[in-house]
Amino acid sequence: MPRGSLAEEARRTLTRQGAKVLTPVLHQRVAYSHAVIDGRSVHEYEPEGQAAAEITDLYNHITRLYGKTDRKAKAA
């Protein structure tokens, strides 16, 4: 079974049951574990890493859902 198929099956099942499933995906990355061990966020641990990009994407998606601005837009 391909690696991503479990997550995709869960997404399909939840959608069929009427649940709202967000588009951004958080993958299982070592950076999340290392950041927790260090007591930091992934943005502090590895600011340019994929885990930080995933969290930023999730944050931006949620803020757009609630009519807020993107993180980068606030800094500009």
C-alpha atoms as a PDB file:
ATOM      1  CA  MET A   1       0.000   0.000   0.000  1.00  0.00           C
ATOM      2  CA  PRO A   2       1.516   3.408  -0.920  1.00  0.00           C
ATOM      3  CA  ARG A   3       2.643   5.516   2.013  1.00  0.00           C
ATOM      4  CA  GLY A   4       0.148   8.368   1.589  1.00  0.00           C
ATOM      5  CA  SER A   5      -2.879   6.172   1.023  1.00  0.00           C
ATOM      6  CA  LEU A   6      -3.864   5.916   4.705  1.00  0.00           C
ATOM      7  CA  ALA A   7      -4.135   9.695   5.044  1.00  0.00           C
ATOM      8  CA  GLU A   8      -5.964   9.956   1.733  1.00  0.00           C
ATOM      9  CA  GLU A   9      -8.431   7.237   2.746  1.00  0.00           C
ATOM     10  CA  ALA A  10      -9.094   9.044   6.039  1.00  0.00           C
ATOM     11  CA  ARG A  11      -9.657  12.288   4.115  1.00  0.00           C
ATOM     12  CA  ARG A  12     -12.137  10.595   1.736  1.00  0.00           C
ATOM     13  CA  THR A  13     -14.004   8.897   4.592  1.00  0.00           C
ATOM     14  CA  LEU A  14     -14.323  12.095   6.611  1.00  0.00           C
ATOM     15  CA  THR A  15     -15.465  14.038   3.549  1.00  0.00           C
ATOM     16  CA  ARG A  16     -18.100  11.400   2.728  1.00  0.00           C
ATOM     17  CA  GLN A  17     -19.403  11.725   6.277  1.00  0.00           C
ATOM     18  CA  GLY A  18     -19.794  15.470   5.834  1.00  0.00           C
ATOM     19  CA  ALA A  19     -16.760  16.589   7.809  1.00  0.00           C
ATOM     20  CA  LYS A  20     -14.858  19.655   6.663  1.00  0.00           C
ATOM     21  CA  VAL A  21     -11.273  18.614   5.959  1.00  0.00           C
ATOM     22  CA  LEU A  22      -8.650  21.321   5.589  1.00  0.00           C
ATOM     23  CA  THR A  23      -6.429  21.345   2.521  1.00  0.00           C
ATOM     24  CA  PRO A  24      -3.020  21.757   4.218  1.00  0.00           C
ATOM     25  CA  VAL A  25      -1.327  18.535   5.286  1.00  0.00           C
ATOM     26  CA  LEU A  26       1.143  18.129   8.134  1.00  0.00           C
ATOM     27  CA  HIS A  27       3.522  15.304   7.337  1.00  0.00           C
ATOM     28  CA  GLN A  28       5.389  13.242   9.893  1.00  0.00           C
ATOM     29  CA  ARG A  29       8.710  15.065   9.981  1.00  0.00           C
ATOM     30  CA  VAL A  30      11.697  14.698  12.294  1.00  0.00           C
ATOM     31  CA  ALA A  31      11.793  18.490  12.731  1.00  0.00           C
ATOM     32  CA  TYR A  32       8.554  18.371  14.748  1.00  0.00           C
ATOM     33  CA  SER A  33      10.095  15.931  17.250  1.00  0.00           C
ATOM     34  CA  HIS A  34      13.404  17.790  17.442  1.00  0.00           C
ATOM     35  CA  ALA A  35      11.649  21.112  18.015  1.00  0.00           C
ATOM     36  CA  VAL A  36       9.549  19.659  20.858  1.00  0.00           C
ATOM     37  CA  ILE A  37      12.627  18.117  22.489  1.00  0.00           C
ATOM     38  CA  ASP A  38      14.349  21.525  22.306  1.00  0.00           C
ATOM     39  CA  GLY A  39      11.247  23.286  23.647  1.00  0.00           C
ATOM     40  CA  ARG A  40      10.909  25.355  20.480  1.00  0.00           C
ATOM     41  CA  SER A  41       8.501  25.703  17.596  1.00  0.00           C
ATOM     42  CA  VAL A  42       9.510  24.394  14.185  1.00  0.00           C
ATOM     43  CA  HIS A  43       9.825  28.045  13.111  1.00  0.00           C
ATOM     44  CA  GLU A  44      12.491  28.547  15.773  1.00  0.00           C
ATOM     45  CA  TYR A  45      14.120  25.159  15.214  1.00  0.00           C
ATOM     46  CA  GLU A  46      14.358  25.234  11.416  1.00  0.00           C
ATOM     47  CA  PRO A  47      12.769  28.439  10.024  1.00  0.00           C
ATOM     48  CA  GLU A  48      13.343  27.558   6.376  1.00  0.00           C
ATOM     49  CA  GLY A  49      12.404  23.885   6.726  1.00  0.00           C
ATOM     50  CA  GLN A  50       9.435  22.001   5.317  1.00  0.00           C
ATOM     51  CA  ALA A  51       7.808  21.605   8.738  1.00  0.00           C
ATOM     52  CA  ALA A  52       7.813  25.380   9.264  1.00  0.00           C
ATOM     53  CA  ALA A  53       6.349  25.849   5.778  1.00  0.00           C
ATOM     54  CA  GLU A  54       3.588  23.338   6.573  1.00  0.00           C
ATOM     55  CA  ILE A  55       2.673  25.131   9.810  1.00  0.00           C
ATOM     56  CA  THR A  56       2.663  28.510   8.047  1.00  0.00           C
ATOM     57  CA  ASP A  57       0.439  27.074   5.316  1.00  0.00           C
ATOM     58  CA  LEU A  58      -1.976  25.675   7.921  1.00  0.00           C
ATOM     59  CA  TYR A  59      -2.006  28.986   9.830  1.00  0.00           C
ATOM     60  CA  ASN A  60      -2.683  30.978   6.657  1.00  0.00           C
ATOM     61  CA  HIS A  61      -5.454  28.593   5.610  1.00  0.00           C
ATOM     62  CA  ILE A  62      -7.209  28.880   8.978  1.00  0.00           C
ATOM     63  CA  THR A  63      -6.880  32.667   9.117  1.00  0.00           C
ATOM     64  CA  ARG A  64      -8.377  32.950   5.617  1.00  0.00           C
ATOM     65  CA  LEU A  65     -11.319  30.801   6.744  1.00  0.00           C
ATOM     66  CA  TYR A  66     -12.035  33.280   9.513  1.00  0.00           C
ATOM     67  CA  GLY A  67     -11.415  36.437   7.472  1.00  0.00           C
ATOM     68  CA  LYS A  68      -8.035  37.274   8.946  1.00  0.00           C
ATOM     69  CA  THR A  69      -4.928  38.184   6.973  1.00  0.00           C
ATOM     70  CA  ASP A  70      -2.003  35.913   6.120  1.00  0.00           C
ATOM     71  CA  ARG A  71       1.023  35.912   8.396  1.00  0.00           C
ATOM     72  CA  LYS A  72       3.258  37.371   5.677  1.00  0.00           C
ATOM     73  CA  ALA A  73       0.687  40.048   4.849  1.00  0.00           C
ATOM     74  CA  LYS A  74       0.745  41.292   8.463  1.00  0.00           C
ATOM     75  CA  ALA A  75       4.523  41.684   8.408  1.00  0.00           C
ATOM     76  CA  ALA A  76       4.495  43.709   5.176  1.00  0.00           C
END
